[in-house]
The first five atom37 places (N, CA, C, CB, O) and aatype in JSON, in Angstrom:
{
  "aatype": [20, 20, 20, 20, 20, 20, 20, 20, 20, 20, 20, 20, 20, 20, 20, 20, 20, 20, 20, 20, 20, 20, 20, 20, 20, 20, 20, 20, 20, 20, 20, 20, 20, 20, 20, 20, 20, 20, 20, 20, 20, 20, 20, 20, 20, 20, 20, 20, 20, 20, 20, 20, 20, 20, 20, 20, 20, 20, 20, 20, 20, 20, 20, 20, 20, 20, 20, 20, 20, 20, 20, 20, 20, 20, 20, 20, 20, 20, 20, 20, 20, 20, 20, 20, 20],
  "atom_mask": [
    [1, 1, 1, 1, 1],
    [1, 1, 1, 1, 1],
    [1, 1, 1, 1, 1],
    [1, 1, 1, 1, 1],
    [1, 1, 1, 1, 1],
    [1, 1, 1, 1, 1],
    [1, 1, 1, 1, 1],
    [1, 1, 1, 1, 1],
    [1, 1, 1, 1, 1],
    [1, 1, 1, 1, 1],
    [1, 1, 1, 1, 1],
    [1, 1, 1, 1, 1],
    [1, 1, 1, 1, 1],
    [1, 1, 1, 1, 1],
    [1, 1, 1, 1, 1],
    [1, 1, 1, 1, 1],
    [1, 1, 1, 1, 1],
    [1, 1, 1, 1, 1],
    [1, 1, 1, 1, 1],
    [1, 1, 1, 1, 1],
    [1, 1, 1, 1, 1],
    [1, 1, 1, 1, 1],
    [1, 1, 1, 1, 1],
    [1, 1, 1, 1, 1],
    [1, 1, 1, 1, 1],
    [1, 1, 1, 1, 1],
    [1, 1, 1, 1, 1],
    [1, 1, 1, 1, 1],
    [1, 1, 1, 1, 1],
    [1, 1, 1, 1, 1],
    [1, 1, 1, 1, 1],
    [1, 1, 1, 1, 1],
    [1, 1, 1, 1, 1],
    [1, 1, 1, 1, 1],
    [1, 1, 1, 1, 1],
    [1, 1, 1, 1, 1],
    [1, 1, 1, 1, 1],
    [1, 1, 1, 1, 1],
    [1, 1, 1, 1, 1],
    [1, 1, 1, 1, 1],
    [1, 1, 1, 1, 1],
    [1, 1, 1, 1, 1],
    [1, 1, 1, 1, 1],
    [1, 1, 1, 1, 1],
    [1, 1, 1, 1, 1],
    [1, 1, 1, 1, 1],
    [1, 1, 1, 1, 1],
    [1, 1, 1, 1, 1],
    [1, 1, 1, 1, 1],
    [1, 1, 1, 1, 1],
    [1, 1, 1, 1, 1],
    [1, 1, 1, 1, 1],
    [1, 1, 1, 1, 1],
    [1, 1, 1, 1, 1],
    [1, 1, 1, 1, 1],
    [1, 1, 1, 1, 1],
    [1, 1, 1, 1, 1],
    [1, 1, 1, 1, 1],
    [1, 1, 1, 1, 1],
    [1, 1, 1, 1, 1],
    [1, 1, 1, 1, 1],
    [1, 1, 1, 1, 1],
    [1, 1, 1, 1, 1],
    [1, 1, 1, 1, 1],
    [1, 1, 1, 1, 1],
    [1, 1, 1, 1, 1],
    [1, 1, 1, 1, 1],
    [1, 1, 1, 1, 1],
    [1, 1, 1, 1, 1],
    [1, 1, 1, 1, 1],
    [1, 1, 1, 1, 1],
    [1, 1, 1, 1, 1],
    [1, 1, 1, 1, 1],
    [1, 1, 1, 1, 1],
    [1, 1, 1, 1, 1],
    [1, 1, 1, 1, 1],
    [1, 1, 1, 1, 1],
    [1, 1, 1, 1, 1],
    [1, 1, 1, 1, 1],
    [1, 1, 1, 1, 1],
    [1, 1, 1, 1, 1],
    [1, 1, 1, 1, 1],
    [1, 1, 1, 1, 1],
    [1, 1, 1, 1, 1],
    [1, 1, 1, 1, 1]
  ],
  "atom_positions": [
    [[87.2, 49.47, 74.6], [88.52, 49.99, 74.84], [88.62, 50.53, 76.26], [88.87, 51.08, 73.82], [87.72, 51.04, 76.94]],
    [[89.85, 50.32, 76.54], [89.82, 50.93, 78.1], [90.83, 52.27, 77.99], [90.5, 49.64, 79.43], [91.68, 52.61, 77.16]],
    [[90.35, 52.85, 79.2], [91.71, 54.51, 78.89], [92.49, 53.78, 80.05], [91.07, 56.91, 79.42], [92.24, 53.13, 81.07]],
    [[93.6, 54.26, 79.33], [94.79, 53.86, 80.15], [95.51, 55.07, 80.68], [95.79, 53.0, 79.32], [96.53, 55.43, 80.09]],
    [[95.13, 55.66, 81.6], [95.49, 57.76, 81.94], [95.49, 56.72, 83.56], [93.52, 59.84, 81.48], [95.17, 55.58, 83.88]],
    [[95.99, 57.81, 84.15], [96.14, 57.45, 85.77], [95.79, 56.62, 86.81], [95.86, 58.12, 86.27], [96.92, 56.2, 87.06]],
    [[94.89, 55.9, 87.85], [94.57, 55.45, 88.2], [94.82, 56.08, 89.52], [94.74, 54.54, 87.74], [95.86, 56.71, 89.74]],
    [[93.47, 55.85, 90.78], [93.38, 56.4, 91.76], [94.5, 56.45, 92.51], [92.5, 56.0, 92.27], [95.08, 57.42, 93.0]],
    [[94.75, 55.3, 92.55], [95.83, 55.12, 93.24], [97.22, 55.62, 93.3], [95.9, 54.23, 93.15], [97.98, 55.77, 94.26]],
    [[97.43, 55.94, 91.45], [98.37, 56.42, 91.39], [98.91, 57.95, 91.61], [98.5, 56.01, 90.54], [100.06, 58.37, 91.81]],
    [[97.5, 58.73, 91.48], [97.21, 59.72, 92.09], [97.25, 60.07, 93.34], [96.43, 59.88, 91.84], [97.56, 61.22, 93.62]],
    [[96.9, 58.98, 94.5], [97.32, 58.92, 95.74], [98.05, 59.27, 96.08], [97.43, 58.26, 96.14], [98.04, 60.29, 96.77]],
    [[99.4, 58.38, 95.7], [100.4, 58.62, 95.85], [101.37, 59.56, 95.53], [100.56, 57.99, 95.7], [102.27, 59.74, 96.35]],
    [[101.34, 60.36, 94.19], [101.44, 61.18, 94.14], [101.13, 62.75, 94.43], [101.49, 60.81, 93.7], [101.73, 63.67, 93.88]],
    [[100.07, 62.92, 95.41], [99.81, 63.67, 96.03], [100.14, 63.38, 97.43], [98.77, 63.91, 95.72], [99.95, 64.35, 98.16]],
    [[100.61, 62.28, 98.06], [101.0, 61.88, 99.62], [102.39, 62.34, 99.35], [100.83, 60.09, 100.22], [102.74, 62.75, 100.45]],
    [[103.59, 62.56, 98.36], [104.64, 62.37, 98.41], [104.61, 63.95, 98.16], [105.27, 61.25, 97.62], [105.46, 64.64, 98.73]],
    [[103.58, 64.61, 97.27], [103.77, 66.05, 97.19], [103.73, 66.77, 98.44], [102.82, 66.61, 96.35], [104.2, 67.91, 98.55]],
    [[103.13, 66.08, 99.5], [102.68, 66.92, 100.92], [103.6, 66.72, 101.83], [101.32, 66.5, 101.62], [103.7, 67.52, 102.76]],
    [[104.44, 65.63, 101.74], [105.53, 65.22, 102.51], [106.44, 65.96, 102.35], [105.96, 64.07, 102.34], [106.94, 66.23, 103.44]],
    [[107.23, 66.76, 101.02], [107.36, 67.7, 100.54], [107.33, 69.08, 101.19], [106.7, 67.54, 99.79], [108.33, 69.76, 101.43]],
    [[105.94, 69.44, 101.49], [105.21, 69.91, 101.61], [105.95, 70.57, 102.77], [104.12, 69.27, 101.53], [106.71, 71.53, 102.88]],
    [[105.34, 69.51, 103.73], [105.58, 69.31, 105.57], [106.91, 69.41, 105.54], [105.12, 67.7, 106.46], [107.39, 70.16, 106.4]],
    [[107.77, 68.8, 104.69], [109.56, 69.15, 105.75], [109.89, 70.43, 105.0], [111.36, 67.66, 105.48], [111.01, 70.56, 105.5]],
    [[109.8, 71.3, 104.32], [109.82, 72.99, 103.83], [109.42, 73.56, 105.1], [108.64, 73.54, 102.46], [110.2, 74.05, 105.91]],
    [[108.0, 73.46, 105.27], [107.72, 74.56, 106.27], [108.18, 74.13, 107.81], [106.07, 74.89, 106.22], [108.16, 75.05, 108.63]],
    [[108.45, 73.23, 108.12], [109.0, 72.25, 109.23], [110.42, 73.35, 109.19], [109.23, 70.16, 108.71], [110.33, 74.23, 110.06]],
    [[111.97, 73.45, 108.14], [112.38, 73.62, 108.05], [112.55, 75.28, 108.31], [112.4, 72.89, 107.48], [113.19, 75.98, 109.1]],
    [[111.69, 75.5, 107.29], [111.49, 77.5, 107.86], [111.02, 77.78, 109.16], [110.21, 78.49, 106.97], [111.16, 78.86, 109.72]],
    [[110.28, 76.48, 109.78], [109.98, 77.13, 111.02], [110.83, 77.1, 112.25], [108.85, 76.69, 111.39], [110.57, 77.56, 113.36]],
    [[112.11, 76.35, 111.76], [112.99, 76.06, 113.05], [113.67, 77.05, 112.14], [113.72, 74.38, 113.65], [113.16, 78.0, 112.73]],
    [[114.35, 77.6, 111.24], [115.64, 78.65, 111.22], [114.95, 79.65, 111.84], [116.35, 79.16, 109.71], [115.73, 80.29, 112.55]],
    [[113.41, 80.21, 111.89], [113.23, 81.72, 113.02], [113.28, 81.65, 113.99], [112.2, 82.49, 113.17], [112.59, 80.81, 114.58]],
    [[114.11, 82.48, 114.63], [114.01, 82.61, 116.14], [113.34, 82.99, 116.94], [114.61, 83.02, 116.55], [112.96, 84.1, 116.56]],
    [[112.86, 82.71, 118.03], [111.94, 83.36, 118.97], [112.36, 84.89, 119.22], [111.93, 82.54, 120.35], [113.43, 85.3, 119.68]],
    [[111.38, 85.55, 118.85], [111.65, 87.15, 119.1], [111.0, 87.99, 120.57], [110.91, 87.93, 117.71], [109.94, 87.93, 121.2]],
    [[111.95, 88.58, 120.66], [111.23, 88.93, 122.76], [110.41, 90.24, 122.22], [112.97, 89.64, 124.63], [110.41, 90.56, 121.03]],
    [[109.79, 90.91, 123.14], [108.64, 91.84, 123.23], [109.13, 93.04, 122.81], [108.0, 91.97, 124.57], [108.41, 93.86, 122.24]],
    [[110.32, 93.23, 123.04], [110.83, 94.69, 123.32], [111.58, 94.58, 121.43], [112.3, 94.88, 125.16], [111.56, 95.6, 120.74]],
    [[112.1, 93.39, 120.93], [112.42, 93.62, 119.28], [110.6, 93.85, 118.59], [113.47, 91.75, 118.44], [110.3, 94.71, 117.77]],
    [[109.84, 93.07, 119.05], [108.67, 92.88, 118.38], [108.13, 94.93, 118.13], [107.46, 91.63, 119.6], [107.65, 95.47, 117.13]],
    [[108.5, 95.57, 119.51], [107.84, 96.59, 119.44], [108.59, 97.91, 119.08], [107.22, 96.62, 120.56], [108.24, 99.09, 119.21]],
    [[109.71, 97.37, 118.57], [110.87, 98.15, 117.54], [110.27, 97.72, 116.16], [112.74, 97.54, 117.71], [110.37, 98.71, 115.43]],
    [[109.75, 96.78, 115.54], [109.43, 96.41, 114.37], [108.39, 97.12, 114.21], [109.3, 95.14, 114.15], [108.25, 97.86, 113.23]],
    [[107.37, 96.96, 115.29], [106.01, 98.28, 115.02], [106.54, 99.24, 114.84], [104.93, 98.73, 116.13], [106.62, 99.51, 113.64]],
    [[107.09, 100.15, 115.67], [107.1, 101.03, 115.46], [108.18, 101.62, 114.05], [107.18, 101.34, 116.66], [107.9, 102.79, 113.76]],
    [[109.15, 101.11, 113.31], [109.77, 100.7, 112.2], [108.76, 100.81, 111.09], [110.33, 99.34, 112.38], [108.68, 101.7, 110.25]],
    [[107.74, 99.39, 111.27], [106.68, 99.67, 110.42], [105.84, 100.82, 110.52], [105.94, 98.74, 110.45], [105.33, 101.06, 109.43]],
    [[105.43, 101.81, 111.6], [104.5, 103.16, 111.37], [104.8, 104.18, 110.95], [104.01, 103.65, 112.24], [104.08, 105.07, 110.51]],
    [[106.78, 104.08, 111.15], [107.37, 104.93, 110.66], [107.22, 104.9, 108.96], [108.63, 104.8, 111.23], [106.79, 105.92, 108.43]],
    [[107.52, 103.93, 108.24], [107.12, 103.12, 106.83], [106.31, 103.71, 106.23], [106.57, 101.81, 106.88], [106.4, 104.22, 105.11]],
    [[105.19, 103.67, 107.14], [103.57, 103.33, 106.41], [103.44, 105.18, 106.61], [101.99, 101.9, 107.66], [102.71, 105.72, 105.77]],
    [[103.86, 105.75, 107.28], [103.44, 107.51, 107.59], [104.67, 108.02, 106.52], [103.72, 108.27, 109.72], [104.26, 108.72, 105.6]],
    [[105.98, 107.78, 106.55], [106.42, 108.38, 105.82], [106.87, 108.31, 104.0], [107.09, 108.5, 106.56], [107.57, 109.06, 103.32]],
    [[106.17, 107.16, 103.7], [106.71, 106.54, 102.85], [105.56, 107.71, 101.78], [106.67, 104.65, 103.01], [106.04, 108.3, 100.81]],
    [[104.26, 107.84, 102.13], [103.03, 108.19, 101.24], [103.49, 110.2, 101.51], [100.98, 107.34, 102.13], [102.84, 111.0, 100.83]],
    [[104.09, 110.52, 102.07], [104.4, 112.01, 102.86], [105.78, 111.93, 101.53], [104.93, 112.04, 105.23], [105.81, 112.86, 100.74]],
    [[106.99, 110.63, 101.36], [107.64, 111.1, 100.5], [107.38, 111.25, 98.92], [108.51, 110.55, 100.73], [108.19, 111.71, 98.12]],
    [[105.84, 110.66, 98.55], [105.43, 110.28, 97.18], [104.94, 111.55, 96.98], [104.39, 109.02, 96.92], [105.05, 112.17, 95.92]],
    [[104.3, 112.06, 98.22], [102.83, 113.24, 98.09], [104.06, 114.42, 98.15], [101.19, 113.32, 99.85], [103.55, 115.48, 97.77]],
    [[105.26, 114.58, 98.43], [106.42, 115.54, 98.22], [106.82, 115.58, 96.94], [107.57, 115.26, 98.99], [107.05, 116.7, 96.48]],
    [[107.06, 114.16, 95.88], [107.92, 114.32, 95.02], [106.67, 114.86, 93.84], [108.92, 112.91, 94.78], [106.84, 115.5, 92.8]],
    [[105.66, 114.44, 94.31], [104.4, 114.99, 93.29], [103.97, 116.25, 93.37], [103.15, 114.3, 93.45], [103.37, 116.72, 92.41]],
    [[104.24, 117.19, 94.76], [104.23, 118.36, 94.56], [105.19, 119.2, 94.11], [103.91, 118.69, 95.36], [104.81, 120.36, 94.01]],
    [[106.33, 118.99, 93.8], [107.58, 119.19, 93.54], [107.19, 119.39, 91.69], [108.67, 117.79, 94.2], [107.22, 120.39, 90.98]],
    [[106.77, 117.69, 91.31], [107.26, 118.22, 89.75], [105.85, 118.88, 89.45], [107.8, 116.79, 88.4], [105.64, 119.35, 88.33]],
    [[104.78, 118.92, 90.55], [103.44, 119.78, 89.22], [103.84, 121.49, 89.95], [100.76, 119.07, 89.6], [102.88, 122.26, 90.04]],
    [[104.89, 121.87, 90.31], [104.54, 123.13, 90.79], [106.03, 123.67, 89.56], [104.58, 123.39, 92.93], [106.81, 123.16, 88.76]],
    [[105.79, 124.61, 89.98], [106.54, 125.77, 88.68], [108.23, 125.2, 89.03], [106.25, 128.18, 89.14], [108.71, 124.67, 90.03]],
    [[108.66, 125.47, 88.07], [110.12, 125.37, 88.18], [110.67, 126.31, 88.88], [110.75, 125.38, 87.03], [110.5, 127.43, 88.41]],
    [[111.57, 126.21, 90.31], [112.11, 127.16, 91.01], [113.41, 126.05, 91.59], [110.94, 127.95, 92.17], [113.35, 124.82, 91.63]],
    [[114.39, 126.8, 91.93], [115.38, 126.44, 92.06], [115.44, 125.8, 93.89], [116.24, 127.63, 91.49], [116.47, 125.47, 94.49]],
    [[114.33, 125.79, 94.31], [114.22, 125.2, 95.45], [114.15, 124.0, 95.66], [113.48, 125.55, 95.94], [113.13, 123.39, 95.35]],
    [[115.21, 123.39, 96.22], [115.46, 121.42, 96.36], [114.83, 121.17, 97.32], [117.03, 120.62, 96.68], [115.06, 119.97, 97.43]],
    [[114.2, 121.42, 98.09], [113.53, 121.63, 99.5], [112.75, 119.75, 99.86], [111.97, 123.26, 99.28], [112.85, 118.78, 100.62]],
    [[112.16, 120.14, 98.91], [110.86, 119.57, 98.7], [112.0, 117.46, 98.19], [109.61, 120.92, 96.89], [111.94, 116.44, 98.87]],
    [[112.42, 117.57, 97.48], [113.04, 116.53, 96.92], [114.38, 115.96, 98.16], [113.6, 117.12, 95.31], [114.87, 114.87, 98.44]],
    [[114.56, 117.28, 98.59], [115.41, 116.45, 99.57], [114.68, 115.89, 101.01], [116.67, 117.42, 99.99], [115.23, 115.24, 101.89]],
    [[113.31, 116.33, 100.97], [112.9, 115.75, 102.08], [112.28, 114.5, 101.8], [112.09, 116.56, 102.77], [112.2, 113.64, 102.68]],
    [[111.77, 114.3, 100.44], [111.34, 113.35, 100.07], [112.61, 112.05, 99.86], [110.58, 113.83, 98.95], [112.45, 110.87, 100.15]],
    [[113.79, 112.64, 99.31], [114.75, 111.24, 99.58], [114.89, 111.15, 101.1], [116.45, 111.32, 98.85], [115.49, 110.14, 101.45]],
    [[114.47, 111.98, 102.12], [115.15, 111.43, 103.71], [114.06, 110.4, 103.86], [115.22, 112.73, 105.28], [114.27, 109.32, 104.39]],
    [[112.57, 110.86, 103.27], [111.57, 109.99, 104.01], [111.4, 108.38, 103.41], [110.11, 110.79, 103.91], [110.96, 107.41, 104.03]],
    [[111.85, 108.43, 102.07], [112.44, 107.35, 101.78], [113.69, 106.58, 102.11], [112.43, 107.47, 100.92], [113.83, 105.35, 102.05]],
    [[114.27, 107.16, 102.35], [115.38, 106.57, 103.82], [115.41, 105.98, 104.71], [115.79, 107.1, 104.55], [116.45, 105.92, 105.37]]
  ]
}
């Protein structure tokens, strides 16, 4: 008996047509970005350090907030929604 399931070839081809695929996607995403100049690039850093410093400063606020005693002081929660902001 012979198995009758795929054949190399047909596999070939179906993996040449998956990559072709493949190639005009990222072909495509790579022409809609635009070239970005030095001076946006180093607004995005600094965007991102702002992120990365205040984001863990608004978690480490809202966690001292609910383990400390109940007091009528918003202090703490409103600085934590700015730094999430």
């Amino acid at each position: 008996m012979m198995y009758a399931g795929p054949s190399n070839r047909d596999l070939a081809t179906i993996q040449s047509h998956m990559l072709d695929g493949v190639n005009t996607s990222v072909f495509f995403l790579a022409q809609a970005v635009a070239p970005v100049s030095r001076s946006e690039l180093r607004w995005e850093f600094a965007n991102t350090a702002a992120a990365v410093t205040l984001f863990p400063a608004a978690l480490a606020a809202i966690a001292l907030f609910s383990f400390r005693r109940r007091t009528h002081d918003l202090t703490l929660i409103y600085f934590s929604l700015f730094c999430i902001l």
